[in-house]
């Protein structure tokens, strides 16, 4: 099996945010497994060498959780066990790094860092339970540059409880003032079993409605391109040449391998994921077995549908000839009725060569994607 990208999930945080549904655990819940996690990742990687051609890897993304909590030496050992890669990204929270750690991460081989800033409004950050202030986020970006990072990303969230459009505008302007190479924007979603989700269901938490979120995204789609940021994917903007290569592999449905607790993988028509329970993951790896929790074999119709809605996330959209070469079908014929309906609704742009979401379609992306699932 060949994989173009590797994802490593580090499921540890200082504390779990009230809106989060990612698989993560406070460091103090599993102190020994936290200490052993780097060795577990290396052991899992060695198990995969028997059936995966790792020489084809081009990108590595270390996500979480808060992966910058791991000792840089553990990450350095993992990176050293891989072939030379073009892009090595790591997520970090501003409060989890200092100058020494950032220098160590850069020396380990990380050449791209993405900070979970979320907002530049201290009141909203406090309400979210984030462990940093706006000033700390600004300082972290400066320290990353001093450490040698020339590819820095910021993650922001819109649609927060009590968040106004003017507050969102200020956050966008503050982000652009820092001139990061990449900016990701995520509309708040509240899992039903999260603390915020339960409060919202009980009517105890006021969150902006879909129209307000759409207005916030529309504002970003005006401001960020004016600042030189190309809108290359529904939620992502970048300066020229700094689009995330790793994430584009997902949207182009390339093969990727996931390591770590709860990590997911995809190879051709097969998907699988690792144990979501951290002790179960560790026990499998320590026992010399791949920590696979579930596997799924997709029908070709499911693969094609998935390739369509993933490809439409990219603002460049889908090229009809390229899609036929890869999947053996003319997507404009297979989904003729759906494409015409989306075009008539103003959600899709069509021409002889391909299709892409309109600006209106970006704001109603889920409505468009439902046509293919």
PDB file of C-alpha atoms in Angstrom, residues 229-369:
ATOM      1  CA  UNK A 229      -5.171  35.624   1.161  1.00  0.00           C
ATOM      2  CA  UNK A 230      -6.419  33.280  -1.528  1.00  0.00           C
ATOM      3  CA  UNK A 231      -9.606  31.417  -0.646  1.00  0.00           C
ATOM      4  CA  UNK A 232      -8.554  27.967  -1.859  1.00  0.00           C
ATOM      5  CA  UNK A 233     -10.909  25.738   0.170  1.00  0.00           C
ATOM      6  CA  UNK A 234     -14.206  26.369   1.940  1.00  0.00           C
ATOM      7  CA  UNK A 235     -12.575  26.975   5.330  1.00  0.00           C
ATOM      8  CA  UNK A 236      -9.033  27.891   4.306  1.00  0.00           C
ATOM      9  CA  UNK A 237      -7.175  30.941   3.041  1.00  0.00           C
ATOM     10  CA  UNK A 238      -3.474  31.253   2.258  1.00  0.00           C
ATOM     11  CA  UNK A 239      -0.889  33.565   0.802  1.00  0.00           C
ATOM     12  CA  UNK A 240       0.268  32.401  -2.624  1.00  0.00           C
ATOM     13  CA  UNK A 241       2.307  29.220  -2.379  1.00  0.00           C
ATOM     14  CA  UNK A 242       1.305  28.424   1.207  1.00  0.00           C
ATOM     15  CA  UNK A 243      -1.788  26.281   0.722  1.00  0.00           C
ATOM     16  CA  UNK A 244      -1.682  23.246   3.035  1.00  0.00           C
ATOM     17  CA  UNK A 245      -0.387  20.369   0.933  1.00  0.00           C
ATOM     18  CA  UNK A 246      -1.441  17.821   3.542  1.00  0.00           C
ATOM     19  CA  UNK A 247      -5.049  18.958   3.768  1.00  0.00           C
ATOM     20  CA  UNK A 248      -5.345  19.180   0.002  1.00  0.00           C
ATOM     21  CA  UNK A 249      -4.512  15.464  -0.060  1.00  0.00           C
ATOM     22  CA  UNK A 250      -7.710  14.823   1.921  1.00  0.00           C
ATOM     23  CA  UNK A 251      -9.881  16.921  -0.392  1.00  0.00           C
ATOM     24  CA  UNK A 252      -8.372  15.252  -3.461  1.00  0.00           C
ATOM     25  CA  UNK A 253      -9.012  11.870  -1.854  1.00  0.00           C
ATOM     26  CA  UNK A 254      -5.429  10.727  -1.925  1.00  0.00           C
ATOM     27  CA  UNK A 255      -4.294   7.832   0.258  1.00  0.00           C
ATOM     28  CA  UNK A 256      -3.369   8.764   3.812  1.00  0.00           C
ATOM     29  CA  UNK A 257      -2.247   6.776   6.827  1.00  0.00           C
ATOM     30  CA  UNK A 258      -3.150   7.678  10.401  1.00  0.00           C
ATOM     31  CA  UNK A 259      -1.079   6.825  13.483  1.00  0.00           C
ATOM     32  CA  UNK A 260      -2.129   7.210  17.090  1.00  0.00           C
ATOM     33  CA  UNK A 261      -5.237   6.794  19.180  1.00  0.00           C
ATOM     34  CA  UNK A 262      -8.415   7.424  17.112  1.00  0.00           C
ATOM     35  CA  UNK A 263      -6.437   8.210  13.938  1.00  0.00           C
ATOM     36  CA  UNK A 264      -8.201   7.489  10.631  1.00  0.00           C
ATOM     37  CA  UNK A 265      -6.777   6.179   7.364  1.00  0.00           C
ATOM     38  CA  UNK A 266      -7.939   5.827   3.768  1.00  0.00           C
ATOM     39  CA  UNK A 267      -6.533   3.701   0.946  1.00  0.00           C
ATOM     40  CA  UNK A 268      -8.450   3.499  -2.334  1.00  0.00           C
ATOM     41  CA  UNK A 269     -11.887   2.106  -1.422  1.00  0.00           C
ATOM     42  CA  UNK A 270     -11.017   1.126   2.148  1.00  0.00           C
ATOM     43  CA  UNK A 271     -11.214   3.225   5.313  1.00  0.00           C
ATOM     44  CA  UNK A 272     -10.258   2.291   8.846  1.00  0.00           C
ATOM     45  CA  UNK A 273      -9.643   3.891  12.218  1.00  0.00           C
ATOM     46  CA  UNK A 274      -7.700   3.101  15.373  1.00  0.00           C
ATOM     47  CA  UNK A 275      -9.068   2.434  18.843  1.00  0.00           C
ATOM     48  CA  UNK A 276     -10.603   5.557  20.351  1.00  0.00           C
ATOM     49  CA  UNK A 277      -9.924   4.261  23.842  1.00  0.00           C
ATOM     50  CA  UNK A 278      -6.350   5.198  24.764  1.00  0.00           C
ATOM     51  CA  UNK A 279      -5.552   2.166  26.972  1.00  0.00           C
ATOM     52  CA  UNK A 280      -6.943  -0.163  24.281  1.00  0.00           C
ATOM     53  CA  UNK A 281      -4.789   1.543  21.654  1.00  0.00           C
ATOM     54  CA  UNK A 282      -1.699   1.187  23.832  1.00  0.00           C
ATOM     55  CA  UNK A 283      -2.419  -2.450  24.669  1.00  0.00           C
ATOM     56  CA  UNK A 284      -2.726  -3.404  20.999  1.00  0.00           C
ATOM     57  CA  UNK A 285       0.520  -1.694  19.980  1.00  0.00           C
ATOM     58  CA  UNK A 286       2.427  -3.061  22.961  1.00  0.00           C
ATOM     59  CA  UNK A 287       1.131  -6.515  22.017  1.00  0.00           C
ATOM     60  CA  UNK A 288       2.572  -6.184  18.512  1.00  0.00           C
ATOM     61  CA  UNK A 289      -0.781  -5.708  16.775  1.00  0.00           C
ATOM     62  CA  UNK A 290      -2.105  -2.864  14.664  1.00  0.00           C
ATOM     63  CA  UNK A 291      -4.619  -0.989  16.863  1.00  0.00           C
ATOM     64  CA  UNK A 292      -7.470  -1.178  14.341  1.00  0.00           C
ATOM     65  CA  UNK A 293     -10.932  -0.507  15.719  1.00  0.00           C
ATOM     66  CA  UNK A 294     -13.076  -0.645  12.584  1.00  0.00           C
ATOM     67  CA  UNK A 295     -12.642  -1.090   8.835  1.00  0.00           C
ATOM     68  CA  UNK A 296     -14.997  -0.220   6.016  1.00  0.00           C
ATOM     69  CA  UNK A 297     -14.933  -1.306   2.385  1.00  0.00           C
ATOM     70  CA  UNK A 298     -16.653   1.230   0.157  1.00  0.00           C
ATOM     71  CA  UNK A 299     -18.602   0.500  -3.011  1.00  0.00           C
ATOM     72  CA  UNK A 300     -17.345   2.352  -6.085  1.00  0.00           C
ATOM     73  CA  UNK A 301     -20.521   4.469  -6.020  1.00  0.00           C
ATOM     74  CA  UNK A 302     -19.635   5.607  -2.504  1.00  0.00           C
ATOM     75  CA  UNK A 303     -16.058   6.381  -3.549  1.00  0.00           C
ATOM     76  CA  UNK A 304     -17.265   8.513  -6.466  1.00  0.00           C
ATOM     77  CA  UNK A 305     -19.807  10.395  -4.350  1.00  0.00           C
ATOM     78  CA  UNK A 306     -17.167  11.055  -1.703  1.00  0.00           C
ATOM     79  CA  UNK A 307     -14.700  12.267  -4.315  1.00  0.00           C
ATOM     80  CA  UNK A 308     -17.308  14.717  -5.651  1.00  0.00           C
ATOM     81  CA  UNK A 309     -18.217  16.425  -2.405  1.00  0.00           C
ATOM     82  CA  UNK A 310     -14.612  16.464  -1.179  1.00  0.00           C
ATOM     83  CA  UNK A 311     -13.460  17.934  -4.497  1.00  0.00           C
ATOM     84  CA  UNK A 312     -16.134  20.602  -4.347  1.00  0.00           C
ATOM     85  CA  UNK A 313     -14.654  21.846  -1.080  1.00  0.00           C
ATOM     86  CA  UNK A 314     -11.762  23.181  -3.135  1.00  0.00           C
ATOM     87  CA  UNK A 315     -12.548  26.520  -4.750  1.00  0.00           C
ATOM     88  CA  UNK A 316     -10.966  25.312  -7.996  1.00  0.00           C
ATOM     89  CA  UNK A 317     -13.607  22.594  -8.028  1.00  0.00           C
ATOM     90  CA  UNK A 318     -13.556  19.463 -10.188  1.00  0.00           C
ATOM     91  CA  UNK A 319     -12.168  19.055 -13.671  1.00  0.00           C
ATOM     92  CA  UNK A 320     -14.411  16.692 -15.642  1.00  0.00           C
ATOM     93  CA  UNK A 321     -11.636  15.083 -17.726  1.00  0.00           C
ATOM     94  CA  UNK A 322      -9.378  14.588 -14.704  1.00  0.00           C
ATOM     95  CA  UNK A 323     -12.225  13.014 -12.750  1.00  0.00           C
ATOM     96  CA  UNK A 324     -12.943  10.586 -15.599  1.00  0.00           C
ATOM     97  CA  UNK A 325      -9.293   9.555 -15.834  1.00  0.00           C
ATOM     98  CA  UNK A 326      -9.221   8.718 -12.162  1.00  0.00           C
ATOM     99  CA  UNK A 327     -12.681   7.236 -11.545  1.00  0.00           C
ATOM    100  CA  UNK A 328     -13.793   6.087 -14.990  1.00  0.00           C
ATOM    101  CA  UNK A 329     -16.999   8.107 -15.147  1.00  0.00           C
ATOM    102  CA  UNK A 330     -18.238  11.435 -16.474  1.00  0.00           C
ATOM    103  CA  UNK A 331     -19.385  13.151 -13.314  1.00  0.00           C
ATOM    104  CA  UNK A 332     -21.462  15.685 -15.260  1.00  0.00           C
ATOM    105  CA  UNK A 333     -23.493  12.834 -16.754  1.00  0.00           C
ATOM    106  CA  UNK A 334     -23.707  10.697 -13.628  1.00  0.00           C
ATOM    107  CA  UNK A 335     -25.107  13.598 -11.577  1.00  0.00           C
ATOM    108  CA  UNK A 336     -26.784  15.554 -14.356  1.00  0.00           C
ATOM    109  CA  UNK A 337     -30.016  16.240 -12.433  1.00  0.00           C
ATOM    110  CA  UNK A 338     -28.226  17.152  -9.199  1.00  0.00           C
ATOM    111  CA  UNK A 339     -25.829  19.518 -10.946  1.00  0.00           C
ATOM    112  CA  UNK A 340     -28.620  21.245 -12.823  1.00  0.00           C
ATOM    113  CA  UNK A 341     -30.580  21.685  -9.590  1.00  0.00           C
ATOM    114  CA  UNK A 342     -27.599  23.147  -7.757  1.00  0.00           C
ATOM    115  CA  UNK A 343     -26.838  25.422 -10.705  1.00  0.00           C
ATOM    116  CA  UNK A 344     -30.424  26.679 -10.818  1.00  0.00           C
ATOM    117  CA  UNK A 345     -30.226  27.421  -7.075  1.00  0.00           C
ATOM    118  CA  UNK A 346     -27.096  29.479  -7.653  1.00  0.00           C
ATOM    119  CA  UNK A 347     -24.923  27.126  -5.612  1.00  0.00           C
ATOM    120  CA  UNK A 348     -22.830  25.712  -8.446  1.00  0.00           C
ATOM    121  CA  UNK A 349     -20.906  27.138 -11.376  1.00  0.00           C
ATOM    122  CA  UNK A 350     -20.695  24.934 -14.462  1.00  0.00           C
ATOM    123  CA  UNK A 351     -18.766  25.160 -17.718  1.00  0.00           C
ATOM    124  CA  UNK A 352     -17.522  22.704 -20.340  1.00  0.00           C
ATOM    125  CA  UNK A 353     -14.382  21.847 -18.357  1.00  0.00           C
ATOM    126  CA  UNK A 354     -15.652  21.441 -14.841  1.00  0.00           C
ATOM    127  CA  UNK A 355     -17.673  22.636 -11.865  1.00  0.00           C
ATOM    128  CA  UNK A 356     -17.131  24.527  -8.636  1.00  0.00           C
ATOM    129  CA  UNK A 357     -19.180  25.983  -5.821  1.00  0.00           C
ATOM    130  CA  UNK A 358     -20.256  29.591  -6.220  1.00  0.00           C
ATOM    131  CA  UNK A 359     -19.638  32.043  -3.380  1.00  0.00           C
ATOM    132  CA  UNK A 360     -23.260  31.467  -2.362  1.00  0.00           C
ATOM    133  CA  UNK A 361     -22.653  27.726  -2.554  1.00  0.00           C
ATOM    134  CA  UNK A 362     -19.669  27.996  -0.206  1.00  0.00           C
ATOM    135  CA  UNK A 363     -21.923  29.464   2.460  1.00  0.00           C
ATOM    136  CA  UNK A 364     -24.463  26.668   1.901  1.00  0.00           C
ATOM    137  CA  UNK A 365     -21.940  23.912   1.319  1.00  0.00           C
ATOM    138  CA  UNK A 366     -23.737  21.236   3.332  1.00  0.00           C
ATOM    139  CA  UNK A 367     -26.882  21.777   1.280  1.00  0.00           C
ATOM    140  CA  UNK A 368     -24.890  21.201  -1.883  1.00  0.00           C
ATOM    141  CA  UNK A 369     -23.052  18.159  -0.547  1.00  0.00           C
TER     142      UNK A 369
END
